[in-house]
C-alpha cells in the first residue's frame, strides 16, 4: 500500500461528516461508514500548550492507520451487504454532536435497505444502531460485523506501560468461545495467521 503523509490528502479521498463534542473533534468517512479521524480536544501529546492534540484515530492511506469500522456479513445476498467500500448516503444531520445524531442509508438495489444511526454523548461514547428493511421476496440471514483496526506495527511498540500490546479477539461458535491475544512481535512474523 502507498501511504500519504498529508492528513488533508487522506481525508479528501471521499465525503465526510464532521464530529464535534466538548471532548472530541474529527470526522467519519461516508465510504464504509468508518470513524477514522478523531482527536481528544482537552489533551496534548506533551505538556507544552502548543503541542498537538492526542490522536485517537487516523484514516486509511496514512502510515499506521487506526479506525473503527462497521459492516455486515451474510451468505449469498443478492446485491451484497455494506462493507468497507460502501458509499453511504447522509440522510439526516450534518455534523455529529451530542445533540445531533446522523443517519446514513445504503440500498443494495436488490430489496435490502440498511440504515445506520450514529450518536455520541458529551464525553467519548459513540452509539451505532443499525436496522435493515427487507423489501425482497427472500428471507435473508445477516450478521453485524464491527471492530477496531490498526494497520502496521506502532513505532512506539514496547514504550508504553501496558500489560498487552497487540490484537485481542474472541472466536468461536455454539456457545463455546475463547479469547486469543496476539503480541505484535509474534504477529509480525505470521501476519496472515487465521483464528476461528
mmCIF file of C-alpha atoms in Angstrom:
data_model
loop_
_atom_site.group_PDB
_atom_site.id
_atom_site.type_symbol
_atom_site.label_atom_id
_atom_site.label_comp_id
_atom_site.label_asym_id
_atom_site.label_seq_id
_atom_site.Cartn_x
_atom_site.Cartn_y
_atom_site.Cartn_z
ATOM 1 C CA UNK A 1 0.000 0.000 0.000
ATOM 2 C CA UNK A 2 1.192 3.505 -0.790
ATOM 3 C CA UNK A 3 0.940 5.809 2.196
ATOM 4 C CA UNK A 4 0.340 9.526 2.099
ATOM 5 C CA UNK A 5 1.863 11.674 4.789
ATOM 6 C CA UNK A 6 -0.593 14.508 4.428
ATOM 7 C CA UNK A 7 -3.725 14.084 6.560
ATOM 8 C CA UNK A 8 -5.655 16.519 4.357
ATOM 9 C CA UNK A 9 -4.992 14.322 1.326
ATOM 10 C CA UNK A 10 -6.110 11.168 3.158
ATOM 11 C CA UNK A 11 -9.268 12.888 4.413
ATOM 12 C CA UNK A 12 -10.004 14.188 0.912
ATOM 13 C CA UNK A 13 -10.407 10.682 -0.519
ATOM 14 C CA UNK A 14 -14.201 10.861 -0.104
ATOM 15 C CA UNK A 15 -17.130 12.627 1.561
ATOM 16 C CA UNK A 16 -17.051 13.031 5.334
ATOM 17 C CA UNK A 17 -19.235 14.032 8.293
ATOM 18 C CA UNK A 18 -17.670 16.284 10.925
ATOM 19 C CA UNK A 19 -17.614 15.131 14.590
ATOM 20 C CA UNK A 20 -17.635 17.802 17.307
ATOM 21 C CA UNK A 21 -18.141 17.329 21.058
ATOM 22 C CA UNK A 22 -16.719 19.067 24.143
ATOM 23 C CA UNK A 23 -14.040 16.331 24.300
ATOM 24 C CA UNK A 24 -13.576 15.138 20.689
ATOM 25 C CA UNK A 25 -13.109 16.568 17.217
ATOM 26 C CA UNK A 26 -12.711 14.859 13.869
ATOM 27 C CA UNK A 27 -14.795 13.246 11.152
ATOM 28 C CA UNK A 28 -16.187 9.978 9.867
ATOM 29 C CA UNK A 29 -15.906 8.727 6.295
ATOM 30 C CA UNK A 30 -19.136 8.089 4.406
ATOM 31 C CA UNK A 31 -17.250 5.489 2.369
ATOM 32 C CA UNK A 32 -17.515 2.431 4.588
ATOM 33 C CA UNK A 33 -19.002 4.473 7.439
ATOM 34 C CA UNK A 34 -15.655 4.483 9.258
ATOM 35 C CA UNK A 35 -14.819 6.559 12.303
ATOM 36 C CA UNK A 36 -11.242 7.249 11.274
ATOM 37 C CA UNK A 37 -10.323 10.837 12.126
ATOM 38 C CA UNK A 38 -10.528 11.617 15.822
ATOM 39 C CA UNK A 39 -8.639 13.760 18.352
ATOM 40 C CA UNK A 40 -9.013 14.491 22.069
ATOM 41 C CA UNK A 41 -9.672 18.229 22.449
ATOM 42 C CA UNK A 42 -8.571 18.526 26.097
ATOM 43 C CA UNK A 43 -5.329 16.530 25.958
ATOM 44 C CA UNK A 44 -1.992 17.218 24.258
ATOM 45 C CA UNK A 45 0.857 14.926 23.241
ATOM 46 C CA UNK A 46 3.183 16.737 25.678
ATOM 47 C CA UNK A 47 2.765 19.283 28.472
ATOM 48 C CA UNK A 48 3.565 22.125 26.043
ATOM 49 C CA UNK A 49 0.314 24.080 25.491
ATOM 50 C CA UNK A 50 1.067 24.271 21.747
ATOM 51 C CA UNK A 51 1.627 20.526 21.462
ATOM 52 C CA UNK A 52 -0.671 18.690 19.007
ATOM 53 C CA UNK A 53 -3.907 17.211 20.343
ATOM 54 C CA UNK A 54 -3.811 13.493 21.191
ATOM 55 C CA UNK A 55 -4.793 11.500 18.109
ATOM 56 C CA UNK A 56 -7.185 8.574 18.641
ATOM 57 C CA UNK A 57 -7.899 7.512 15.031
ATOM 58 C CA UNK A 58 -6.064 8.020 11.741
ATOM 59 C CA UNK A 59 -7.558 7.478 8.243
ATOM 60 C CA UNK A 60 -6.541 4.699 5.897
ATOM 61 C CA UNK A 61 -3.883 5.843 3.458
ATOM 62 C CA UNK A 62 -1.749 7.306 6.221
ATOM 63 C CA UNK A 63 1.021 5.303 7.846
ATOM 64 C CA UNK A 64 -0.298 3.375 10.885
ATOM 65 C CA UNK A 65 -3.962 3.992 10.092
ATOM 66 C CA UNK A 66 -6.250 3.215 13.032
ATOM 67 C CA UNK A 67 -10.059 3.281 12.836
ATOM 68 C CA UNK A 68 -13.407 1.828 13.895
ATOM 69 C CA UNK A 69 -15.445 0.137 11.194
ATOM 70 C CA UNK A 70 -18.888 -1.397 10.971
ATOM 71 C CA UNK A 71 -20.132 -3.796 8.293
ATOM 72 C CA UNK A 72 -22.470 -6.720 7.662
ATOM 73 C CA UNK A 73 -21.989 -10.339 6.678
ATOM 74 C CA UNK A 74 -24.362 -12.806 5.110
ATOM 75 C CA UNK A 75 -24.286 -15.780 2.752
ATOM 76 C CA UNK A 76 -25.412 -15.356 -0.863
ATOM 77 C CA UNK A 77 -27.062 -11.947 -0.521
ATOM 78 C CA UNK A 78 -28.077 -10.612 -3.959
ATOM 79 C CA UNK A 79 -26.818 -7.042 -4.186
ATOM 80 C CA UNK A 80 -24.395 -7.597 -1.329
ATOM 81 C CA UNK A 81 -24.168 -6.115 2.146
ATOM 82 C CA UNK A 82 -22.413 -2.971 3.420
ATOM 83 C CA UNK A 83 -18.649 -3.305 3.650
ATOM 84 C CA UNK A 84 -15.597 -1.043 3.885
ATOM 85 C CA UNK A 85 -16.145 0.394 0.382
ATOM 86 C CA UNK A 86 -19.905 1.037 0.623
ATOM 87 C CA UNK A 87 -20.890 4.606 -0.379
ATOM 88 C CA UNK A 88 -23.309 5.509 2.427
ATOM 89 C CA UNK A 89 -25.648 8.475 1.932
ATOM 90 C CA UNK A 90 -26.119 11.032 4.701
ATOM 91 C CA UNK A 91 -29.902 11.414 5.099
ATOM 92 C CA UNK A 92 -30.218 13.181 8.453
ATOM 93 C CA UNK A 93 -27.913 15.576 10.293
ATOM 94 C CA UNK A 94 -24.832 17.343 9.014
ATOM 95 C CA UNK A 95 -22.434 17.389 11.988
ATOM 96 C CA UNK A 96 -22.289 14.624 14.610
ATOM 97 C CA UNK A 97 -22.644 16.313 18.023
ATOM 98 C CA UNK A 98 -24.128 15.251 21.378
ATOM 99 C CA UNK A 99 -27.429 16.871 20.338
ATOM 100 C CA UNK A 100 -27.423 15.990 16.624
ATOM 101 C CA UNK A 101 -27.018 12.343 15.627
ATOM 102 C CA UNK A 102 -26.529 11.473 11.966
ATOM 103 C CA UNK A 103 -28.357 8.885 9.883
ATOM 104 C CA UNK A 104 -26.750 7.067 6.953
ATOM 105 C CA UNK A 105 -28.555 4.870 4.406
ATOM 106 C CA UNK A 106 -27.419 2.375 1.785
ATOM 107 C CA UNK A 107 -29.738 0.445 -0.541
ATOM 108 C CA UNK A 108 -28.253 -2.680 -2.128
ATOM 109 C CA UNK A 109 -30.518 -2.452 -5.183
ATOM 110 C CA UNK A 110 -31.966 -5.913 -4.520
ATOM 111 C CA UNK A 111 -34.529 -5.124 -1.847
ATOM 112 C CA UNK A 112 -32.385 -4.552 1.248
ATOM 113 C CA UNK A 113 -32.083 -1.082 2.761
ATOM 114 C CA UNK A 114 -29.548 -0.585 5.559
ATOM 115 C CA UNK A 115 -29.959 2.375 7.910
ATOM 116 C CA UNK A 116 -27.259 3.387 10.376
ATOM 117 C CA UNK A 117 -27.829 5.955 13.125
ATOM 118 C CA UNK A 118 -24.680 7.240 14.822
ATOM 119 C CA UNK A 119 -24.872 9.281 18.010
ATOM 120 C CA UNK A 120 -22.345 10.457 20.578
ATOM 121 C CA UNK A 121 -22.574 11.678 24.166
ATOM 122 C CA UNK A 122 -20.835 14.678 25.769
ATOM 123 C CA UNK A 123 -17.740 12.638 26.524
ATOM 124 C CA UNK A 124 -16.443 9.801 24.334
ATOM 125 C CA UNK A 125 -19.214 7.222 23.848
ATOM 126 C CA UNK A 126 -20.382 6.515 20.304
ATOM 127 C CA UNK A 127 -23.579 4.537 19.721
ATOM 128 C CA UNK A 128 -24.040 2.900 16.323
ATOM 129 C CA UNK A 129 -27.532 1.490 15.721
ATOM 130 C CA UNK A 130 -28.270 -0.444 12.533
ATOM 131 C CA UNK A 131 -31.603 -1.516 11.077
ATOM 132 C CA UNK A 132 -32.283 -3.470 7.905
ATOM 133 C CA UNK A 133 -35.504 -3.305 5.901
ATOM 134 C CA UNK A 134 -36.100 -6.314 3.626
ATOM 135 C CA UNK A 135 -38.343 -5.437 0.675
ATOM 136 C CA UNK A 136 -37.274 -8.516 -1.303
ATOM 137 C CA UNK A 137 -39.293 -11.745 -1.524
ATOM 138 C CA UNK A 138 -36.349 -13.653 0.020
ATOM 139 C CA UNK A 139 -35.578 -14.459 3.624
ATOM 140 C CA UNK A 140 -32.039 -13.341 4.440
ATOM 141 C CA UNK A 141 -29.661 -14.163 7.261
ATOM 142 C CA UNK A 142 -27.351 -11.346 8.304
ATOM 143 C CA UNK A 143 -24.751 -10.762 10.982
ATOM 144 C CA UNK A 144 -23.307 -7.450 12.112
ATOM 145 C CA UNK A 145 -19.527 -7.153 11.996
ATOM 146 C CA UNK A 146 -17.580 -4.390 13.725
ATOM 147 C CA UNK A 147 -14.117 -3.809 15.019
ATOM 148 C CA UNK A 148 -11.148 -1.555 15.549
ATOM 149 C CA UNK A 149 -8.372 -1.940 13.000
ATOM 150 C CA UNK A 150 -4.769 -0.804 13.248
ATOM 151 C CA UNK A 151 -2.624 -1.062 10.132
ATOM 152 C CA UNK A 152 1.021 -1.757 10.785
ATOM 153 C CA UNK A 153 3.014 -2.067 13.979
ATOM 154 C CA UNK A 154 3.305 1.138 16.059
ATOM 155 C CA UNK A 155 6.667 2.918 16.116
ATOM 156 C CA UNK A 156 6.478 3.160 19.919
ATOM 157 C CA UNK A 157 5.876 -0.569 20.473
ATOM 158 C CA UNK A 158 7.177 -1.547 23.901
ATOM 159 C CA UNK A 159 7.489 2.032 25.148
ATOM 160 C CA UNK A 160 4.097 2.056 26.839
ATOM 161 C CA UNK A 161 3.311 0.797 30.310
ATOM 162 C CA UNK A 162 0.521 -1.598 29.401
ATOM 163 C CA UNK A 163 0.044 -5.296 30.017
ATOM 164 C CA UNK A 164 -0.614 -6.247 26.401
ATOM 165 C CA UNK A 165 0.245 -4.634 23.063
ATOM 166 C CA UNK A 166 -1.275 -6.430 20.124
ATOM 167 C CA UNK A 167 -4.528 -7.828 18.850
ATOM 168 C CA UNK A 168 -7.210 -9.364 21.028
ATOM 169 C CA UNK A 169 -10.055 -11.396 19.557
ATOM 170 C CA UNK A 170 -12.795 -13.668 20.809
ATOM 171 C CA UNK A 171 -13.614 -16.530 18.455
ATOM 172 C CA UNK A 172 -15.988 -19.461 18.480
ATOM 173 C CA UNK A 173 -19.496 -20.684 17.874
ATOM 174 C CA UNK A 174 -22.319 -22.606 19.510
ATOM 175 C CA UNK A 175 -21.706 -21.067 22.915
ATOM 176 C CA UNK A 176 -18.019 -22.088 23.024
ATOM 177 C CA UNK A 177 -15.768 -19.071 22.794
ATOM 178 C CA UNK A 178 -12.121 -18.424 23.539
ATOM 179 C CA UNK A 179 -10.192 -15.178 23.701
ATOM 180 C CA UNK A 180 -6.848 -15.028 21.915
ATOM 181 C CA UNK A 181 -4.134 -12.407 22.418
ATOM 182 C CA UNK A 182 -1.546 -11.926 19.692
ATOM 183 C CA UNK A 183 1.516 -9.882 20.575
ATOM 184 C CA UNK A 184 2.697 -7.549 17.795
ATOM 185 C CA UNK A 185 6.145 -9.159 17.630
ATOM 186 C CA UNK A 186 4.707 -12.640 17.012
ATOM 187 C CA UNK A 187 2.104 -11.203 14.673
ATOM 188 C CA UNK A 188 4.775 -9.554 12.514
ATOM 189 C CA UNK A 189 6.338 -12.993 11.944
ATOM 190 C CA UNK A 190 2.965 -14.543 10.913
ATOM 191 C CA UNK A 191 0.779 -11.670 9.629
ATOM 192 C CA UNK A 192 -1.689 -13.976 7.837
ATOM 193 C CA UNK A 193 -2.362 -16.409 10.663
ATOM 194 C CA UNK A 194 -6.077 -17.195 10.983
ATOM 195 C CA UNK A 195 -8.056 -17.822 14.149
ATOM 196 C CA UNK A 196 -11.572 -19.127 14.497
#
